[in-house]
Structures are given as C-alpha cells and as structure tokens.
Amino acid sequence: MRTSASTRRKLISVAAVSAALFTAAAPSAAVAQEPAPQEAAVPAAQTEAAPGTAAERLIVGYKSGAAEAKSNKAAETDAAAKGKEAGEDLDFQRRLGSGAALVDLGENLTRTDVADVVAEYRADPQVAYVVPDRLNKPLATPNDTEYTKQWDLFETTAGMNVPGAWDVATGSGVTVAVIDTGYVSHSDVGANIVAGYDFISDATVGNDGNGRDSNPADPGDWTAAGECQAGDPASTSSWHGTHVAGTIAAVTNNSKGVAGIAYGAKVSPLRVLGKCGGYDSDIIDAITWASGGTVSGVPANANVAKVINMSLGGGGACSTATQSAINAAVNRGTTVVVAAGNSNANASGYSPASCNNVISVAATDRQGNRSYYSNYGTVVDIAAPGGETNSVTANGILSTLNSGAQGPSSENYDYYQGTSMASPHVAGLVALMKSANAALTPAQIESAIKTNSRALPGTCSGGCGAGLADAAKTVQAVSGSGGSTGGTTFTSTSAVSIPDNGSAVESSIAVSGRSGNAPSALQVGVDITHTYRGDLVVDLVAPDGSTYRLKSASSSDSADNVIATYTVNASSETANGTWKLRVQDTAAQDTGRINSWKLTF
C-alpha cells in the first residue's frame, strides 16, 4: 500500500489541472475629460482561488441517483477503478459536506496523467462535475498608506473588485500607453514609467517652448482667463496624465501612497494635450505610434503598448481619420480604452467615445449609480468607478498628482472625478488580463470584460453598457482559474418581443463543438429592454429542459432594462444542445424585448 500523505508526491499546478478540465475552446479640439478635485475601511482578509499554486486532489460531484453520491465505499471503488483505467493510483479521501468526493491524485503525475484521470471521470454519466481542489490563501492587503481611501478598488458595493485579481496577475510584461497631458515626476509611479513621446506639434499648445520631441514631461496646462475661449475662467494645471498613470500602475506595496490596479505593468506617457486641449492630428499619430505603427519623423517605439488609455474627448461623432487610426491599432493587437465623456449627454455625439473598436467607459459613483456628469448611451460598453463630488471628498478617485498651480512643484495625491478616472480603471484591468493571458485579442478582451461584469448596484438612466467592470471575475475567467476558459461565447442577436402581462417567450442558442458538461460558472449575458424590469421573470433553460432562475419579479425593482451577466452552476448539464432564455412579463401596462443574450463557456 502506498503512502497517501502528501510529503512525497509531486504537486500538480492548478493551471495544469484547469487546462485538463476545461480546454476546448471632425470634432473640435480634444480636451481631458474634466476632472474636479473633490475613506473606506479595508475589507477583512478573504480567500480566493490562487491559480498556479499547488493542487494534489480532485473534487468529484456525482449525480444524486448515483451510488457514489451516498456511499463512501462506492466512491472508493470508483476512484480505484478510474485510476486503474488511467494507469494511476487514486485514493478516495473523504466525503465533503456538499456530498462531493475528495480524490487524491497520487504521486508524480504529469499534466497528461491528470488529463487522463479527468477524462475518465468526465466520461462517466454519473459524474456531475470534476474540479481541482485548489489551494487558497488570504488576499494580502497592500501596505500603501493611502490604500484604505481607494474605495474604487475594493469596496463591495461599487468597487471594481481588484484585490481578487492580484493573485492571478499584476500586469507584469504589459505596457499601457497613456495618451494625455504627459507625466510629471512622482516617486509613487516613477518606477513604472518607461519612455514615451511628446506629440504636440503646436508650440503654443505644448507650453514647453518647442514642438514634438522625445520628452513627454508635463510642464503644466494652466491657462489665463479667456485664453482658450472668451469667457473661460483662469485654470490651474491639472497634471491629468499623472493622475491617470497612478490609477493604472502606481507602485504598490512600497509603504507609501496609493496602489495601482496593474502595478506590475509599465506606463508609456504620450503627450497630446496642453494649453486648451489637443488636436486630432496629434492624437492620431500617438495612437499609431503607441501601437507599433510608423510616424514620420518620430523614432520607432521601443515600448509598444498592448493597451491604450485615452481619457480625453471632443464634441462631434468619431471622424474617419480617428477611426482609421484606432482600427489600425486594434489590428496590431492593441486594445483601446476611452472615456465616455462628462457632459451628461449621449456619448454618440462625442469622440473618441463614439468610435468603433474601442471600449467606451462610463463613470459610476460610490453607490454604483451613473455619476451625474457621465455620458451614456448605446455606444458605452462598460462602467467603472469615476467618483462623484459632494461634501465628502473621499467619494472621488485618489491618485498621484502635483501641487503646482502652473509649473511643477512638490508631488502629492488628490481626489479627481470624471470618466477620465473611470477609463484607466478599465485600462488597468486590460493590462491584468493581458498579463494573465497574452494571447487575448482586443475583441476577446472586450467580450470578457462585458461578460464578466456585474449589474450596477445603483441606477443608470440612458445606458451604461454591460454593467460594472469586475476585475477578479474577469481575470479569473480569461486565465482559466474561474472555472471556465473565458474564451468561447455563443450569442443570439435576434430580437424577441415580450408581450405585456402575457405568456413567456423564448430565445434560443444552439451550442456545439463542446465536450462534456457545461462549466460550474457558466456566464449568461442578458440585454433586455423593458420599461419596468421589476415585472420580469428571467430563466435559463438547459438542453434537457432544466430551468435556472436568473431573475425573479420584484415590486421594489423599479429601474428600466435588464443588462446584466449572471453566473450559473450548470456543471450537471451537457454543454452541447439548444439553450433557451425564457422571459415573462408578470404585470400589466408595459412591454419590452429581448435584444440579445449570450453564453460564455
């Protein structure tokens, strides 16, 4: 008899086990999206699956009618039989409180060995699911002195759930181009700054005494009264690009200041905004250069970015010139993230918010409502914390800044609000995703962010995209650590009308090419237009007719529309077949339609 203790066995990484389990598949001059300067308790330590840490067991769930679901002897016999079939020595360890069986993998298993064992279990019609017994650990709280004020990262109500992503990725190996006002020296972000470029060709706008050059240092964008437009008040320097850079990649765990969302990433500052704003032509060149394209007179970029953040915008729909530059950048593999704008208006009338092939980001406040200033509409893809000023300044977004009213002075930190602050939250998330899975395309990144978002805790009139971005859920999905590959999505875009207080209607998706059962974290993305969503009952119907309630009717839910992503444990269902979204209006006086829905395995 072999020793079943773990002292001598070779540990198999969770990543390897997961892979074995789940492998399948012309506007006016642009200006910074206006920031306006404006504490939260650190959550208790919690456990989160830690991919890449050691795993040595499988958790096997049997269907309720199986002998192995109730009999330890039967489960032990089954483990021995499956081990024999796979050529391995497996041990039933114990029965979990959920009724599942814990099975020891044995010694010195390779990735192929694990795949063989998993295949044996998945081929058994009495097995509902098989997952790795992952090693968890407490999530470390960064020791940055101002971290407790960064509600936008960790608060459960409307934060972006960033700490849960850090055990998977920190942004290492990814460069983010911040196309903005440039960068003013700050010790809390400086170690993560790499070479950029000053693309401002007009010396007056540049305010640094020259035109384009290799120095993206921000000299300040202060203006005198009436300098930009008659009637405009005087303004001090914003240091806008430095605030954005800190949100993305402030140095973290350095016992000072703030934590960056992708603190392992690098930021390349590209200067396009100066006095009174910046021109499309300079922004187009910056987009091109950042993504690895060639710009006449500018040296080749040694720090090609896989993510571009543009917290800027101007009036008017996206121009053909700007769209062409964005398309080319995306075709080179760079994801472009932009602010939706701060005019409390439809983002379709603003650029680059209305451009195609971008991730357009609306802003939410500390309660998860659309911030009063944030643009909205169908061109918005996702929402993220942007803050909102009231009597408590801590409702804004805290990041790196400078105290200089005109030119640079001493470094500091301050609260800003705006879609300018929301956009870098998503850019930081993209950097985490690329760090976790370098093969992701811009389209896959956008899809994963939307699919793994969560419903806004508050309200959004006008449309805030798929919901509130969720860093942990998204990064875990694309890395394979969240119980799915995050890669294969099946979508229905056929509109179905929902009758008033009538019979349920259904929309179908035919799933094929999958092996085995659906995942334990099947993502169901729903886009429904309805004047009173509290009347709606929404169900997912599996191919065998099993029903999973996604949303119940609620008289207290008075908001309109249902744009959300639900997570369903569908591990007992065969993946292939026809899945249905079933929707019923349970009260009179309103109608709606299913616009689209999708399943992500």
mmCIF file of N, CA and C in Angstrom, residues 195-318:
data_model
loop_
_atom_site.group_PDB
_atom_site.id
_atom_site.type_symbol
_atom_site.label_atom_id
_atom_site.label_comp_id
_atom_site.label_asym_id
_atom_site.label_seq_id
_atom_site.Cartn_x
_atom_site.Cartn_y
_atom_site.Cartn_z
ATOM 1 N N ALA A 195 9.844 55.049 -21.428
ATOM 2 C CA ALA A 195 9.930 56.144 -22.404
ATOM 3 C C ALA A 195 8.637 56.304 -23.192
ATOM 4 N N GLY A 196 8.273 57.553 -23.396
ATOM 5 C CA GLY A 196 7.119 57.884 -24.218
ATOM 6 C C GLY A 196 7.519 58.928 -25.250
ATOM 7 N N TYR A 197 6.603 59.885 -25.533
ATOM 8 C CA TYR A 197 6.919 60.889 -26.565
ATOM 9 C C TYR A 197 5.960 62.064 -26.415
ATOM 10 N N ASP A 198 6.457 63.232 -26.786
ATOM 11 C CA ASP A 198 5.642 64.446 -26.831
ATOM 12 C C ASP A 198 5.187 64.647 -28.271
ATOM 13 N N PHE A 199 3.890 64.425 -28.518
ATOM 14 C CA PHE A 199 3.359 64.525 -29.878
ATOM 15 C C PHE A 199 2.717 65.873 -30.176
ATOM 16 N N ILE A 200 2.789 66.813 -29.270
ATOM 17 C CA ILE A 200 2.168 68.116 -29.507
ATOM 18 C C ILE A 200 3.020 68.902 -30.498
ATOM 19 N N SER A 201 2.468 69.182 -31.662
ATOM 20 C CA SER A 201 3.230 69.842 -32.730
ATOM 21 C C SER A 201 3.130 71.363 -32.665
ATOM 22 N N ASP A 202 2.111 71.886 -31.988
ATOM 23 C CA ASP A 202 1.919 73.326 -31.861
ATOM 24 C C ASP A 202 2.591 73.808 -30.580
ATOM 25 N N ALA A 203 3.606 74.683 -30.692
ATOM 26 C CA ALA A 203 4.379 75.111 -29.530
ATOM 27 C C ALA A 203 3.527 75.846 -28.507
ATOM 28 N N THR A 204 2.521 76.585 -28.954
ATOM 29 C CA THR A 204 1.659 77.316 -28.016
ATOM 30 C C THR A 204 0.847 76.337 -27.172
ATOM 31 N N VAL A 205 0.281 75.332 -27.823
ATOM 32 C CA VAL A 205 -0.456 74.306 -27.094
ATOM 33 C C VAL A 205 0.488 73.540 -26.176
ATOM 34 N N GLY A 206 1.693 73.273 -26.679
ATOM 35 C CA GLY A 206 2.656 72.487 -25.919
ATOM 36 C C GLY A 206 3.105 73.143 -24.638
ATOM 37 N N ASN A 207 3.237 74.473 -24.646
ATOM 38 C CA ASN A 207 3.600 75.229 -23.442
ATOM 39 C C ASN A 207 4.969 74.843 -22.885
ATOM 40 N N ASP A 208 5.790 74.215 -23.729
ATOM 41 C CA ASP A 208 7.124 73.827 -23.264
ATOM 42 C C ASP A 208 8.222 74.430 -24.126
ATOM 43 N N GLY A 209 7.859 75.393 -24.977
ATOM 44 C CA GLY A 209 8.849 76.115 -25.761
ATOM 45 C C GLY A 209 9.261 75.447 -27.046
ATOM 46 N N ASN A 210 8.693 74.308 -27.372
ATOM 47 C CA ASN A 210 9.065 73.639 -28.627
ATOM 48 C C ASN A 210 7.916 72.777 -29.121
ATOM 49 N N GLY A 211 8.155 72.106 -30.218
ATOM 50 C CA GLY A 211 7.158 71.199 -30.777
ATOM 51 C C GLY A 211 7.411 69.772 -30.319
ATOM 52 N N ARG A 212 7.277 68.834 -31.235
ATOM 53 C CA ARG A 212 7.444 67.422 -30.895
ATOM 54 C C ARG A 212 8.875 67.097 -30.487
ATOM 55 N N ASP A 213 8.978 66.229 -29.471
ATOM 56 C CA ASP A 213 10.289 65.727 -29.071
ATOM 57 C C ASP A 213 10.102 64.476 -28.223
ATOM 58 N N SER A 214 11.194 63.908 -27.780
ATOM 59 C CA SER A 214 11.138 62.633 -27.051
ATOM 60 C C SER A 214 10.853 62.805 -25.569
ATOM 61 N N ASN A 215 10.606 64.035 -25.130
ATOM 62 C CA ASN A 215 10.382 64.282 -23.704
ATOM 63 C C ASN A 215 8.902 64.531 -23.420
ATOM 64 N N PRO A 216 8.204 63.546 -22.819
ATOM 65 C CA PRO A 216 6.776 63.709 -22.555
ATOM 66 C C PRO A 216 6.481 64.384 -21.213
ATOM 67 N N ALA A 217 7.481 65.054 -20.630
ATOM 68 C CA ALA A 217 7.266 65.709 -19.332
ATOM 69 C C ALA A 217 6.156 66.751 -19.442
ATOM 70 N N ASP A 218 5.308 66.794 -18.441
ATOM 71 C CA ASP A 218 4.170 67.712 -18.403
ATOM 72 C C ASP A 218 4.605 69.026 -17.762
ATOM 73 N N PRO A 219 4.673 70.144 -18.544
ATOM 74 C CA PRO A 219 5.072 71.434 -17.970
ATOM 75 C C PRO A 219 3.917 72.156 -17.279
ATOM 76 N N GLY A 220 2.705 71.585 -17.393
ATOM 77 C CA GLY A 220 1.509 72.226 -16.863
ATOM 78 C C GLY A 220 0.616 72.711 -17.985
ATOM 79 N N ASP A 221 -0.678 72.673 -17.768
ATOM 80 C CA ASP A 221 -1.632 73.101 -18.796
ATOM 81 C C ASP A 221 -2.510 74.248 -18.287
ATOM 82 N N TRP A 222 -1.977 75.049 -17.344
ATOM 83 C CA TRP A 222 -2.705 76.191 -16.800
ATOM 84 C C TRP A 222 -3.036 77.196 -17.906
ATOM 85 N N THR A 223 -4.109 77.940 -17.708
ATOM 86 C CA THR A 223 -4.499 78.954 -18.681
ATOM 87 C C THR A 223 -4.952 80.217 -17.955
ATOM 88 N N ALA A 224 -4.785 81.325 -18.628
ATOM 89 C CA ALA A 224 -5.302 82.603 -18.126
ATOM 90 C C ALA A 224 -6.768 82.739 -18.522
ATOM 91 N N ALA A 225 -7.481 83.614 -17.872
ATOM 92 C CA ALA A 225 -8.888 83.849 -18.191
ATOM 93 C C ALA A 225 -9.043 84.249 -19.651
ATOM 94 N N GLY A 226 -9.938 83.610 -20.359
ATOM 95 C CA GLY A 226 -10.206 83.922 -21.754
ATOM 96 C C GLY A 226 -9.149 83.457 -22.721
ATOM 97 N N GLU A 227 -8.138 82.718 -22.266
ATOM 98 C CA GLU A 227 -7.036 82.317 -23.150
ATOM 99 C C GLU A 227 -7.482 81.312 -24.195
ATOM 100 N N CYS A 228 -8.364 80.419 -23.828
ATOM 101 C CA CYS A 228 -8.823 79.390 -24.764
ATOM 102 C C CYS A 228 -10.082 79.822 -25.504
ATOM 103 N N GLN A 229 -10.959 80.490 -24.795
ATOM 104 C CA GLN A 229 -12.228 80.918 -25.369
ATOM 105 C C GLN A 229 -12.760 82.066 -24.529
ATOM 106 N N ALA A 230 -13.339 83.027 -25.184
ATOM 107 C CA ALA A 230 -13.869 84.179 -24.468
ATOM 108 C C ALA A 230 -14.831 83.741 -23.373
ATOM 109 N N GLY A 231 -14.628 84.289 -22.188
ATOM 110 C CA GLY A 231 -15.496 83.967 -21.066
ATOM 111 C C GLY A 231 -15.012 82.835 -20.206
ATOM 112 N N ASP A 232 -14.005 82.081 -20.675
ATOM 113 C CA ASP A 232 -13.475 80.990 -19.852
ATOM 114 C C ASP A 232 -12.725 81.557 -18.654
ATOM 115 N N PRO A 233 -12.897 80.958 -17.478
ATOM 116 C CA PRO A 233 -12.139 81.406 -16.313
ATOM 117 C C PRO A 233 -10.698 80.901 -16.383
ATOM 118 N N ALA A 234 -9.843 81.494 -15.602
ATOM 119 C CA ALA A 234 -8.464 81.003 -15.486
ATOM 120 C C ALA A 234 -8.484 79.624 -14.834
ATOM 121 N N SER A 235 -7.518 78.793 -15.170
ATOM 122 C CA SER A 235 -7.442 77.459 -14.571
ATOM 123 C C SER A 235 -6.006 77.126 -14.209
ATOM 124 N N THR A 236 -5.839 76.339 -13.148
ATOM 125 C CA THR A 236 -4.516 75.867 -12.771
ATOM 126 C C THR A 236 -4.194 74.585 -13.526
ATOM 127 N N SER A 237 -2.963 74.151 -13.452
ATOM 128 C CA SER A 237 -2.542 72.928 -14.154
ATOM 129 C C SER A 237 -3.222 71.708 -13.548
ATOM 130 N N SER A 238 -3.620 70.787 -14.395
ATOM 131 C CA SER A 238 -4.380 69.611 -13.953
ATOM 132 C C SER A 238 -3.503 68.423 -13.581
ATOM 133 N N TRP A 239 -2.324 68.286 -14.226
ATOM 134 C CA TRP A 239 -1.462 67.103 -14.059
ATOM 135 C C TRP A 239 -2.283 65.828 -14.302
ATOM 136 N N HIS A 240 -3.161 65.959 -15.264
ATOM 137 C CA HIS A 240 -4.163 64.944 -15.569
ATOM 138 C C HIS A 240 -3.538 63.594 -15.933
ATOM 139 N N GLY A 241 -2.539 63.605 -16.786
ATOM 140 C CA GLY A 241 -1.907 62.350 -17.215
ATOM 141 C C GLY A 241 -1.242 61.608 -16.075
ATOM 142 N N THR A 242 -0.722 62.347 -15.098
ATOM 143 C CA THR A 242 -0.071 61.715 -13.954
ATOM 144 C C THR A 242 -1.101 61.055 -13.044
ATOM 145 N N HIS A 243 -2.252 61.680 -12.890
ATOM 146 C CA HIS A 243 -3.336 61.079 -12.108
ATOM 147 C C HIS A 243 -3.801 59.782 -12.764
ATOM 148 N N VAL A 244 -3.973 59.809 -14.069
ATOM 149 C CA VAL A 244 -4.381 58.613 -14.818
ATOM 150 C C VAL A 244 -3.335 57.511 -14.690
ATOM 151 N N ALA A 245 -2.060 57.884 -14.831
ATOM 152 C CA ALA A 245 -0.978 56.897 -14.745
ATOM 153 C C ALA A 245 -0.947 56.221 -13.386
ATOM 154 N N GLY A 246 -1.199 56.983 -12.324
ATOM 155 C CA GLY A 246 -1.193 56.409 -10.991
ATOM 156 C C GLY A 246 -2.305 55.407 -10.780
ATOM 157 N N THR A 247 -3.474 55.683 -11.311
ATOM 158 C CA THR A 247 -4.583 54.733 -11.208
ATOM 159 C C THR A 247 -4.223 53.420 -11.874
ATOM 160 N N ILE A 248 -3.568 53.499 -13.000
ATOM 161 C CA ILE A 248 -3.213 52.280 -13.740
ATOM 162 C C ILE A 248 -2.077 51.521 -13.076
ATOM 163 N N ALA A 249 -1.001 52.213 -12.720
ATOM 164 C CA ALA A 249 0.218 51.486 -12.356
ATOM 165 C C ALA A 249 1.051 52.159 -11.279
ATOM 166 N N ALA A 250 0.429 52.789 -10.285
ATOM 167 C CA ALA A 250 1.209 53.284 -9.154
ATOM 168 C C ALA A 250 1.958 52.110 -8.523
ATOM 169 N N VAL A 251 3.172 52.366 -8.080
ATOM 170 C CA VAL A 251 3.952 51.325 -7.415
ATOM 171 C C VAL A 251 3.201 50.894 -6.150
ATOM 172 N N THR A 252 3.141 49.598 -5.914
ATOM 173 C CA THR A 252 2.304 49.047 -4.848
ATOM 174 C C THR A 252 3.142 48.226 -3.886
ATOM 175 N N ASN A 253 2.696 48.182 -2.625
ATOM 176 C CA ASN A 253 3.435 47.526 -1.543
ATOM 177 C C ASN A 253 4.790 48.181 -1.307
ATOM 178 N N ASN A 254 4.829 49.504 -1.442
ATOM 179 C CA ASN A 254 6.046 50.267 -1.167
ATOM 180 C C ASN A 254 5.882 51.149 0.071
ATOM 181 N N SER A 255 4.864 50.854 0.874
ATOM 182 C CA SER A 255 4.619 51.550 2.146
ATOM 183 C C SER A 255 4.415 53.047 1.978
ATOM 184 N N LYS A 256 3.868 53.448 0.841
ATOM 185 C CA LYS A 256 3.557 54.858 0.653
ATOM 186 C C LYS A 256 2.460 55.017 -0.382
ATOM 187 N N GLY A 257 1.689 56.089 -0.240
ATOM 188 C CA GLY A 257 0.757 56.487 -1.284
ATOM 189 C C GLY A 257 -0.314 55.490 -1.623
ATOM 190 N N VAL A 258 -0.603 55.388 -2.932
ATOM 191 C CA VAL A 258 -1.722 54.594 -3.424
ATOM 192 C C VAL A 258 -1.248 53.324 -4.116
ATOM 193 N N ALA A 259 -2.188 52.427 -4.358
ATOM 194 C CA ALA A 259 -1.928 51.196 -5.098
ATOM 195 C C ALA A 259 -2.426 51.346 -6.526
ATOM 196 N N GLY A 260 -1.673 50.830 -7.487
ATOM 197 C CA GLY A 260 -2.100 50.828 -8.880
ATOM 198 C C GLY A 260 -2.867 49.560 -9.194
ATOM 199 N N ILE A 261 -3.816 49.656 -10.124
ATOM 200 C CA ILE A 261 -4.618 48.487 -10.498
ATOM 201 C C ILE A 261 -3.749 47.412 -11.137
ATOM 202 N N ALA A 262 -2.896 47.805 -12.066
ATOM 203 C CA ALA A 262 -1.963 46.872 -12.715
ATOM 204 C C ALA A 262 -0.552 47.296 -12.334
ATOM 205 N N TYR A 263 -0.215 47.122 -11.068
ATOM 206 C CA TYR A 263 1.028 47.697 -10.553
ATOM 207 C C TYR A 263 2.277 46.995 -11.061
ATOM 208 N N GLY A 264 2.117 45.876 -11.751
ATOM 209 C CA GLY A 264 3.267 45.231 -12.381
ATOM 210 C C GLY A 264 3.484 45.689 -13.810
ATOM 211 N N ALA A 265 2.569 46.507 -14.335
ATOM 212 C CA ALA A 265 2.665 46.990 -15.714
ATOM 213 C C ALA A 265 3.547 48.228 -15.794
ATOM 214 N N LYS A 266 3.851 48.631 -17.017
ATOM 215 C CA LYS A 266 4.589 49.864 -17.271
ATOM 216 C C LYS A 266 3.680 50.843 -18.011
ATOM 217 N N VAL A 267 3.928 52.130 -17.780
ATOM 218 C CA VAL A 267 3.162 53.185 -18.440
ATOM 219 C C VAL A 267 4.090 53.987 -19.346
ATOM 220 N N SER A 268 3.686 54.116 -20.593
ATOM 221 C CA SER A 268 4.396 54.969 -21.552
ATOM 222 C C SER A 268 3.562 56.227 -21.750
ATOM 223 N N PRO A 269 4.025 57.389 -21.222
ATOM 224 C CA PRO A 269 3.239 58.618 -21.369
ATOM 225 C C PRO A 269 3.430 59.261 -22.739
ATOM 226 N N LEU A 270 2.323 59.503 -23.427
ATOM 227 C CA LEU A 270 2.369 60.154 -24.730
ATOM 228 C C LEU A 270 1.614 61.473 -24.600
ATOM 229 N N ARG A 271 2.314 62.560 -24.850
ATOM 230 C CA ARG A 271 1.745 63.880 -24.596
ATOM 231 C C ARG A 271 1.036 64.409 -25.840
ATOM 232 N N VAL A 272 -0.275 64.636 -25.710
ATOM 233 C CA VAL A 272 -1.068 65.193 -26.817
ATOM 234 C C VAL A 272 -1.917 66.378 -26.367
ATOM 235 N N LEU A 273 -2.072 66.558 -25.050
ATOM 236 C CA LEU A 273 -2.905 67.623 -24.503
ATOM 237 C C LEU A 273 -2.040 68.653 -23.785
ATOM 238 N N GLY A 274 -2.273 69.923 -24.095
ATOM 239 C CA GLY A 274 -1.554 71.015 -23.441
ATOM 240 C C GLY A 274 -2.512 72.147 -23.142
ATOM 241 N N LYS A 275 -2.076 73.361 -23.357
ATOM 242 C CA LYS A 275 -2.957 74.506 -23.137
ATOM 243 C C LYS A 275 -4.178 74.411 -24.044
ATOM 244 N N CYS A 276 -5.332 74.460 -23.483
ATOM 245 C CA CYS A 276 -6.617 74.485 -24.194
ATOM 246 C C CYS A 276 -6.995 73.163 -24.844
ATOM 247 N N GLY A 277 -6.196 72.118 -24.688
ATOM 248 C CA GLY A 277 -6.567 70.826 -25.236
ATOM 249 C C GLY A 277 -5.525 70.261 -26.177
ATOM 250 N N GLY A 278 -5.973 69.582 -27.207
ATOM 251 C CA GLY A 278 -5.065 68.961 -28.156
ATOM 252 C C GLY A 278 -5.788 68.595 -29.430
ATOM 253 N N TYR A 279 -5.055 68.507 -30.524
ATOM 254 C CA TYR A 279 -5.645 68.291 -31.847
ATOM 255 C C TYR A 279 -5.750 66.812 -32.219
ATOM 256 N N ASP A 280 -6.794 66.515 -32.998
ATOM 257 C CA ASP A 280 -6.961 65.156 -33.518
ATOM 258 C C ASP A 280 -5.703 64.650 -34.203
ATOM 259 N N SER A 281 -5.064 65.488 -34.976
ATOM 260 C CA SER A 281 -3.904 65.052 -35.755
ATOM 261 C C SER A 281 -2.792 64.519 -34.857
ATOM 262 N N ASP A 282 -2.550 65.183 -33.719
ATOM 263 C CA ASP A 282 -1.517 64.706 -32.798
ATOM 264 C C ASP A 282 -1.958 63.422 -32.107
ATOM 265 N N ILE A 283 -3.240 63.347 -31.765
ATOM 266 C CA ILE A 283 -3.767 62.147 -31.111
ATOM 267 C C ILE A 283 -3.691 60.949 -32.051
ATOM 268 N N ILE A 284 -3.999 61.153 -33.318
ATOM 269 C CA ILE A 284 -3.921 60.076 -34.312
ATOM 270 C C ILE A 284 -2.495 59.540 -34.423
ATOM 271 N N ASP A 285 -1.516 60.438 -34.452
ATOM 272 C CA ASP A 285 -0.120 59.991 -34.509
ATOM 273 C C ASP A 285 0.271 59.234 -33.242
ATOM 274 N N ALA A 286 -0.231 59.682 -32.093
ATOM 275 C CA ALA A 286 0.088 59.000 -30.842
ATOM 276 C C ALA A 286 -0.507 57.600 -30.811
ATOM 277 N N ILE A 287 -1.748 57.448 -31.284
ATOM 278 C CA ILE A 287 -2.375 56.128 -31.353
ATOM 279 C C ILE A 287 -1.555 55.204 -32.242
ATOM 280 N N THR A 288 -1.156 55.728 -33.389
ATOM 281 C CA THR A 288 -0.387 54.934 -34.351
ATOM 282 C C THR A 288 0.930 54.477 -33.753
ATOM 283 N N TRP A 289 1.664 55.423 -33.165
ATOM 284 C CA TRP A 289 2.996 55.127 -32.624
ATOM 285 C C TRP A 289 2.908 54.197 -31.419
ATOM 286 N N ALA A 290 1.953 54.438 -30.540
ATOM 287 C CA ALA A 290 1.820 53.623 -29.334
ATOM 288 C C ALA A 290 1.622 52.150 -29.674
ATOM 289 N N SER A 291 0.893 51.878 -30.738
ATOM 290 C CA SER A 291 0.556 50.500 -31.105
ATOM 291 C C SER A 291 1.575 49.857 -32.038
ATOM 292 N N GLY A 292 2.678 50.545 -32.281
ATOM 293 C CA GLY A 292 3.744 49.957 -33.091
ATOM 294 C C GLY A 292 3.764 50.400 -34.531
ATOM 295 N N GLY A 293 2.921 51.369 -34.899
ATOM 296 C CA GLY A 293 2.927 51.896 -36.252
ATOM 297 C C GLY A 293 4.037 52.921 -36.451
ATOM 298 N N THR A 294 4.197 53.342 -37.681
ATOM 299 C CA THR A 294 5.264 54.280 -38.047
ATOM 300 C C THR A 294 4.701 55.684 -38.212
ATOM 301 N N VAL A 295 5.372 56.664 -37.586
ATOM 302 C CA VAL A 295 5.019 58.075 -37.718
ATOM 303 C C VAL A 295 6.234 58.810 -38.251
ATOM 304 N N SER A 296 6.073 59.507 -39.357
ATOM 305 C CA SER A 296 7.181 60.204 -39.999
ATOM 306 C C SER A 296 7.855 61.175 -39.030
ATOM 307 N N GLY A 297 9.178 61.094 -38.965
ATOM 308 C CA GLY A 297 9.947 61.993 -38.122
ATOM 309 C C GLY A 297 10.060 61.573 -36.678
ATOM 310 N N VAL A 298 9.389 60.484 -36.308
ATOM 311 C CA VAL A 298 9.415 60.005 -34.925
ATOM 312 C C VAL A 298 10.133 58.658 -34.898
ATOM 313 N N PRO A 299 11.123 58.488 -34.012
ATOM 314 C CA PRO A 299 11.841 57.202 -33.947
ATOM 315 C C PRO A 299 10.895 56.051 -33.639
ATOM 316 N N ALA A 300 11.295 54.853 -34.000
ATOM 317 C CA ALA A 300 10.478 53.671 -33.730
ATOM 318 C C ALA A 300 10.234 53.525 -32.235
ATOM 319 N N ASN A 301 9.084 53.040 -31.889
ATOM 320 C CA ASN A 301 8.688 52.873 -30.493
ATOM 321 C C ASN A 301 9.292 51.605 -29.911
ATOM 322 N N ALA A 302 10.097 51.760 -28.865
ATOM 323 C CA ALA A 302 10.712 50.608 -28.210
ATOM 324 C C ALA A 302 9.808 50.026 -27.123
ATOM 325 N N ASN A 303 8.711 50.702 -26.833
ATOM 326 C CA ASN A 303 7.793 50.243 -25.787
ATOM 327 C C ASN A 303 6.370 50.153 -26.343
ATOM 328 N N VAL A 304 6.192 49.288 -27.330
ATOM 329 C CA VAL A 304 4.886 49.150 -27.966
ATOM 330 C C VAL A 304 3.856 48.719 -26.922
ATOM 331 N N ALA A 305 2.743 49.405 -26.925
ATOM 332 C CA ALA A 305 1.710 49.172 -25.912
ATOM 333 C C ALA A 305 0.673 48.179 -26.406
ATOM 334 N N LYS A 306 0.252 47.298 -25.519
ATOM 335 C CA LYS A 306 -0.871 46.411 -25.798
ATOM 336 C C LYS A 306 -2.179 46.997 -25.294
ATOM 337 N N VAL A 307 -2.076 48.125 -24.579
ATOM 338 C CA VAL A 307 -3.255 48.828 -24.091
ATOM 339 C C VAL A 307 -3.038 50.322 -24.288
ATOM 340 N N ILE A 308 -4.037 51.014 -24.797
ATOM 341 C CA ILE A 308 -4.020 52.477 -24.900
ATOM 342 C C ILE A 308 -5.150 53.021 -24.050
ATOM 343 N N ASN A 309 -4.856 54.027 -23.223
ATOM 344 C CA ASN A 309 -5.908 54.738 -22.492
ATOM 345 C C ASN A 309 -5.996 56.158 -23.012
ATOM 346 N N MET A 310 -7.205 56.577 -23.371
ATOM 347 C CA MET A 310 -7.453 57.959 -23.781
ATOM 348 C C MET A 310 -8.575 58.547 -22.933
ATOM 349 N N SER A 311 -8.192 59.239 -21.883
ATOM 350 C CA SER A 311 -9.147 59.950 -21.036
ATOM 351 C C SER A 311 -9.285 61.372 -21.578
ATOM 352 N N LEU A 312 -9.802 61.473 -22.765
ATOM 353 C CA LEU A 312 -9.919 62.748 -23.458
ATOM 354 C C LEU A 312 -11.093 62.677 -24.408
ATOM 355 N N GLY A 313 -11.485 63.822 -24.934
ATOM 356 C CA GLY A 313 -12.590 63.799 -25.873
ATOM 357 C C GLY A 313 -12.961 65.177 -26.371
ATOM 358 N N GLY A 314 -13.734 65.204 -27.436
ATOM 359 C CA GLY A 314 -14.213 66.437 -28.022
ATOM 360 C C GLY A 314 -15.607 66.243 -28.580
ATOM 361 N N GLY A 315 -16.246 67.335 -28.941
ATOM 362 C CA GLY A 315 -17.588 67.263 -29.491
ATOM 363 C C GLY A 315 -17.601 66.734 -30.902
ATOM 364 N N GLY A 316 -18.675 66.055 -31.272
ATOM 365 C CA GLY A 316 -18.821 65.509 -32.614
ATOM 366 C C GLY A 316 -18.565 64.020 -32.648
ATOM 367 N N ALA A 317 -19.197 63.349 -33.585
ATOM 368 C CA ALA A 317 -19.025 61.904 -33.718
ATOM 369 C C ALA A 317 -17.618 61.573 -34.197
ATOM 370 N N CYS A 318 -17.246 60.321 -34.050
ATOM 371 C CA CYS A 318 -15.910 59.860 -34.436
ATOM 372 C C CYS A 318 -15.657 60.148 -35.914
#
